[in-house]
Amino acid sequence: RDLHDGKEEGGIRGLLSSATGTVGALAGTHARTLRGHIDELRAMVAARGLTPKAVKDLAAFEALFIKLPLPAIAKKFAEDETFARMRVAGPNAVLIQRVTSVPANFPITDVEYLHGMRLGPGDDSIAQAIADRRLYLLDYAGLATMVPGTVNGHQKYLDLPLALFAVPPKGRSLQVVAIRLGQEAATAPLHLRPAPGAEDWAWEMAKFQVQVADGNYHEIFAHLARTHLVVEAAAVAMHRALSPEHPLFLLLVPHVEGTVFINNEAAGGLIAAGGPIEQLFAGTIDTIQLAAVQDRLGFDFTAQMLPTELAGRGVDDVAGLPDYPYRDDGLLVWHAIERWVRAYVGVYYSGDEDVIGDTELAAFCAELRGQGRLRGFPVIQSIDTLVSALTMIIFTGSAQHAAVNFPQQTDMTWVPNVTGSAWAPGADSPGPKDESTWFAMMPTVDLALLQLNTLWVLGGVHFRKLGDYLSPDFPYHAWFLDPKVTRDGGPLEAFRNDLRAVEAQVEKNNAGRTVPYTFLLPSLIPQSINI
């Protein structure tokens, strides 16, 4: 009736987008029939000339949260402090890297640096910030594979920006300094953080363009390629190479529960042609898939182990970057898992010679390096190497996925904060910049609703808490039966006590933070990637 009367066109399109996302996860004859109905309704909408409803103010996005609570970030997203905090506590807290010299494609003077930092002459300098390990960079050059596509004839936009951040002298937290919306300084003007209280819509647009790039990097690389696809390789390899009675099979199975299933569902709907990812994110579906594949094949298993990965980005130094919740809480969980794995392995391997003599373990490693194409997976000939490799698999399937998955609900359902595509030219385009040009870059109401529906679900499922180790079959008995593992004071009890201690420490950390970081609380970390 609403369609016939020409009313509620934004709502109709929103429902169609939501239906597409829901049906995309289904398979079989019924799904094909439903997709046919959706296509027919889309054609009817197009025939009546109804257009997606563009937003003109934030109220249009707030109105989508009818029954769901408005995310807290909706009140803070436009603040420069929130923009900086996303780098260390947001969905994609894995990209920021320390600067050891001024990048050639990001030239900046001390005068410009001090302006962006809101400091006076003599208060600081670029050279001093570098020497103190306080200067940091975001670089989205890795998104170059993705070619922006169109949705319903509307062009999508994606930049490859660089953004400079610094910690003030004697400060704790990152501050944004400046943004370039391209990889070439000659063609990408410098956008400096404006003075307090100054209205600068080009700056707001530039931040939005960085957030669009960050949304793509997060979803395609940090989330899909580096957790879902990495753990799938381990899941397949262990089923091929390890017998069900092998102690390492028993250790790993709970940490891959549901992963192959959810990946298969995503491949058939979420990341398929016409699915939510193609509608919401900037690339064509072919280039999105290609970017994910290239990133997964470039993933270096050993280099990406959390302590090594943090050191590789130069962000392991607490003195240079004191406020980094993902790093600090992540290391607590990493070391707790590592202690548990070492104790568990010690039950079954008395020394390195037992590791070398384990033919099933050797076959597992060969599968991962061969068919699994997991670059950098080590040749395991010692207990230490075995412990590191198992810790990495378990951490990736539990804590790392939690860190990139659950911010989807809290930080990414509010599309003015993070979304997958800009829908109009950005801050470097000709002409004056004002609030209307900022809003023109944002998704229409139907796409905002699709993003809300999709990411609320993906970021809202907590199944099987880390350390529970229950059978997947009702009535869900204890998974481990070996008394050497389950005895009082044994490895499993020690792990659970360790996780409780980590929980207490994270809560203590949060008490001293402006905004609590909850994604790596052990009580909120699922045991496997099952959503």
Coordinates of C-alpha atoms in Angstrom, one line a residue, residues 107-352:
P107 CA 56.0 16.4 4.1
I108 CA 55.1 18.7 7.0
T109 CA 56.8 21.6 8.7
D110 CA 57.2 22.3 12.4
V111 CA 54.9 25.3 12.0
E112 CA 52.2 23.0 10.5
Y113 CA 52.9 20.3 13.1
L114 CA 52.5 22.7 16.0
H115 CA 49.3 24.1 14.5
G116 CA 47.8 20.6 14.3
M117 CA 48.9 19.8 17.8
R118 CA 47.6 23.1 19.1
L119 CA 51.0 23.9 20.6
G120 CA 53.1 27.1 20.6
P121 CA 56.6 27.7 19.2
G122 CA 59.2 25.9 21.3
D123 CA 56.7 23.5 22.9
D124 CA 57.6 20.6 20.6
S125 CA 59.0 19.7 17.2
I126 CA 58.7 16.9 14.6
A127 CA 62.3 15.9 15.3
Q128 CA 61.6 15.7 19.1
A129 CA 58.5 13.8 18.6
I130 CA 60.3 11.2 16.5
A131 CA 63.2 11.0 19.0
D132 CA 60.7 10.4 21.8
R133 CA 58.8 7.8 19.8
R134 CA 55.6 9.9 19.9
L135 CA 54.9 10.4 16.2
Y136 CA 52.5 7.9 14.4
L137 CA 51.0 7.4 11.0
L138 CA 48.0 5.7 9.3
D139 CA 48.6 4.6 5.7
Y140 CA 45.8 3.1 3.6
A141 CA 47.9 2.4 0.5
G142 CA 47.0 -1.3 0.9
L143 CA 43.5 -0.5 -0.4
A144 CA 44.7 0.3 -3.9
T145 CA 43.4 -3.1 -5.2
M146 CA 39.8 -2.0 -4.7
V147 CA 38.2 -0.2 -7.6
P148 CA 35.1 1.9 -6.5
G149 CA 31.9 0.6 -8.0
T150 CA 28.3 1.7 -8.2
V151 CA 25.1 0.8 -6.4
N152 CA 21.8 1.4 -8.3
G153 CA 23.8 3.7 -10.7
H154 CA 25.3 5.8 -7.8
Q155 CA 29.0 6.1 -7.8
K156 CA 31.0 5.1 -4.7
Y157 CA 34.2 6.8 -3.6
L158 CA 37.3 5.6 -1.8
D159 CA 40.6 7.4 -1.1
L160 CA 44.0 6.1 0.0
P161 CA 44.7 8.6 2.7
L162 CA 47.5 9.1 5.2
A163 CA 46.9 10.6 8.6
L164 CA 49.5 11.8 11.1
F165 CA 49.1 11.5 14.8
A166 CA 51.3 12.4 17.8
V167 CA 51.3 12.1 21.6
P168 CA 51.9 15.5 23.2
P169 CA 55.0 16.0 25.3
K170 CA 54.3 14.5 28.7
G171 CA 50.9 13.3 27.4
R172 CA 49.3 9.9 27.2
S173 CA 46.9 9.8 24.3
L174 CA 47.2 10.2 20.5
Q175 CA 46.1 13.5 18.9
V176 CA 45.4 13.9 15.2
V177 CA 47.7 16.4 13.5
A178 CA 47.0 16.3 9.8
I179 CA 45.5 14.4 6.9
R180 CA 46.3 13.9 3.3
L181 CA 43.7 12.3 1.1
G182 CA 46.1 10.6 -1.3
Q183 CA 49.5 9.0 -1.6
E184 CA 51.1 11.8 -3.5
A185 CA 51.8 15.0 -1.7
A186 CA 51.8 17.0 -4.9
T187 CA 48.2 16.2 -5.6
A188 CA 46.9 15.7 -2.0
P189 CA 46.7 19.0 -0.1
L190 CA 47.5 18.9 3.6
H191 CA 44.5 19.2 5.9
L192 CA 45.5 20.5 9.4
R193 CA 43.5 20.0 12.5
P194 CA 41.8 23.4 13.0
A195 CA 42.1 25.6 16.0
P196 CA 39.7 24.9 18.9
G197 CA 36.2 26.1 18.1
A198 CA 36.9 26.8 14.5
E199 CA 34.4 25.6 11.9
D200 CA 36.2 23.7 9.2
W201 CA 33.9 21.4 7.1
A202 CA 36.8 20.4 4.8
W203 CA 38.4 18.9 8.0
E204 CA 35.3 17.1 8.9
M205 CA 35.0 15.7 5.4
A206 CA 38.7 14.6 5.4
K207 CA 38.1 12.7 8.7
F208 CA 35.1 11.0 7.2
Q209 CA 37.2 9.9 4.2
V210 CA 39.8 8.4 6.6
Q211 CA 37.0 6.6 8.4
V212 CA 35.7 5.2 5.1
A213 CA 39.2 3.9 4.3
D214 CA 39.4 2.5 7.8
G215 CA 36.1 0.8 7.4
N216 CA 37.3 -1.0 4.3
Y217 CA 40.6 -1.9 5.8
H218 CA 39.0 -3.2 8.9
E219 CA 36.3 -5.3 7.2
I220 CA 38.2 -6.8 4.3
F221 CA 41.7 -7.1 5.8
A222 CA 41.7 -7.0 9.6
H223 CA 38.5 -8.9 10.0
L224 CA 37.8 -11.2 7.0
A225 CA 41.3 -12.0 5.7
R226 CA 43.3 -12.1 9.0
T227 CA 40.9 -13.9 11.3
H228 CA 38.2 -15.8 9.4
L229 CA 40.3 -17.0 6.5
V230 CA 43.4 -17.7 8.6
V231 CA 41.5 -19.8 11.1
E232 CA 39.7 -21.7 8.3
A233 CA 43.1 -22.9 7.1
A234 CA 43.9 -24.3 10.5
A235 CA 40.5 -25.9 10.8
V236 CA 40.8 -27.7 7.5
A237 CA 44.4 -28.7 8.1
M238 CA 43.7 -30.2 11.5
H239 CA 40.9 -32.3 10.2
R240 CA 43.0 -33.6 7.4
A241 CA 46.2 -34.3 9.4
L242 CA 45.3 -34.9 13.1
S243 CA 43.3 -37.9 14.3
P244 CA 40.4 -37.1 16.6
E245 CA 42.2 -38.6 19.5
H246 CA 45.3 -36.5 19.0
P247 CA 45.8 -34.1 22.0
L248 CA 46.4 -31.1 19.7
F249 CA 43.2 -31.9 17.8
L250 CA 41.3 -31.9 21.1
L251 CA 42.9 -28.6 22.1
L252 CA 42.1 -26.8 18.8
V253 CA 38.7 -28.1 17.9
P254 CA 36.8 -25.8 20.3
H255 CA 38.7 -22.8 18.8
V256 CA 37.5 -23.5 15.3
E257 CA 33.9 -24.4 16.2
G258 CA 31.5 -22.9 13.6
T259 CA 34.3 -21.1 11.6
V260 CA 34.0 -23.0 8.3
F261 CA 30.2 -22.9 8.6
I262 CA 30.0 -19.1 9.0
N263 CA 32.7 -18.6 6.3
N264 CA 30.6 -20.6 3.9
E265 CA 27.5 -18.7 4.7
A266 CA 29.3 -15.4 4.2
A267 CA 30.7 -16.5 0.9
G268 CA 27.2 -17.3 -0.4
G269 CA 25.5 -14.2 0.8
L270 CA 27.3 -11.5 2.7
I271 CA 30.3 -11.3 0.3
A272 CA 28.6 -12.4 -2.9
A273 CA 27.5 -10.2 -5.8
G274 CA 24.7 -7.9 -4.7
G275 CA 25.2 -8.7 -1.1
P276 CA 25.6 -6.3 1.8
I277 CA 29.4 -6.0 1.5
E278 CA 29.1 -4.9 -2.2
Q279 CA 26.3 -2.5 -1.3
L280 CA 28.0 -1.0 1.7
F281 CA 31.7 -1.0 0.9
A282 CA 33.5 0.9 -1.8
G283 CA 34.9 -1.7 -4.2
T284 CA 33.2 -3.8 -6.9
I285 CA 32.6 -7.3 -5.5
D286 CA 35.4 -8.7 -7.7
T287 CA 38.0 -6.2 -6.4
I288 CA 36.8 -6.6 -2.8
Q289 CA 37.2 -10.4 -3.1
L290 CA 40.6 -10.0 -4.8
A291 CA 41.8 -7.6 -2.1
A292 CA 40.8 -10.1 0.6
V293 CA 42.6 -12.9 -1.1
Q294 CA 45.8 -10.9 -1.7
D295 CA 45.8 -9.8 1.9
R296 CA 45.2 -13.4 3.2
L297 CA 48.0 -14.8 1.0
G298 CA 50.3 -12.0 2.2
F299 CA 49.6 -12.7 5.9
D300 CA 52.8 -13.8 7.6
F301 CA 51.8 -16.2 10.5
T302 CA 54.9 -15.7 12.6
A303 CA 55.3 -12.0 12.0
Q304 CA 51.6 -11.4 13.0
M305 CA 52.0 -13.0 16.4
L306 CA 50.9 -10.2 18.7
P307 CA 54.1 -9.4 20.5
T308 CA 56.0 -9.5 17.2
E309 CA 53.4 -7.6 15.3
L310 CA 53.3 -4.8 17.8
A311 CA 57.1 -4.5 17.7
G312 CA 57.0 -4.5 14.0
R313 CA 54.7 -1.4 14.0
G314 CA 56.8 0.2 16.6
V315 CA 53.9 0.5 19.1
D316 CA 55.2 -1.9 21.7
D317 CA 56.8 1.0 23.6
V318 CA 54.5 2.0 26.4
A319 CA 56.6 5.1 27.1
G320 CA 56.1 6.4 23.6
L321 CA 52.4 5.5 23.4
P322 CA 51.0 5.1 26.9
D323 CA 47.3 4.8 26.0
Y324 CA 46.8 1.8 23.7
P325 CA 44.0 -0.4 25.0
Y326 CA 44.1 -3.0 22.2
R327 CA 47.8 -3.5 22.9
D328 CA 47.7 -3.6 26.6
D329 CA 44.6 -5.8 27.1
G330 CA 45.6 -8.0 24.1
L331 CA 49.0 -8.8 25.5
L332 CA 47.4 -9.9 28.8
V333 CA 45.1 -12.3 27.0
W334 CA 47.9 -13.5 24.7
H335 CA 50.2 -14.4 27.6
A336 CA 47.4 -16.1 29.5
I337 CA 46.7 -18.3 26.4
E338 CA 50.4 -18.9 26.0
R339 CA 50.8 -20.2 29.6
W340 CA 47.8 -22.5 29.2
V341 CA 49.1 -23.9 25.9
R342 CA 52.6 -24.5 27.4
A343 CA 51.0 -26.3 30.4
Y344 CA 48.8 -28.4 28.1
V345 CA 51.6 -29.3 25.7
G346 CA 53.8 -30.3 28.7
V347 CA 51.3 -33.0 29.6
Y348 CA 51.9 -34.8 26.3
Y349 CA 55.4 -33.8 25.1
S350 CA 58.3 -34.3 27.5
G351 CA 60.8 -32.6 25.3
D352 CA 61.7 -31.4 21.8

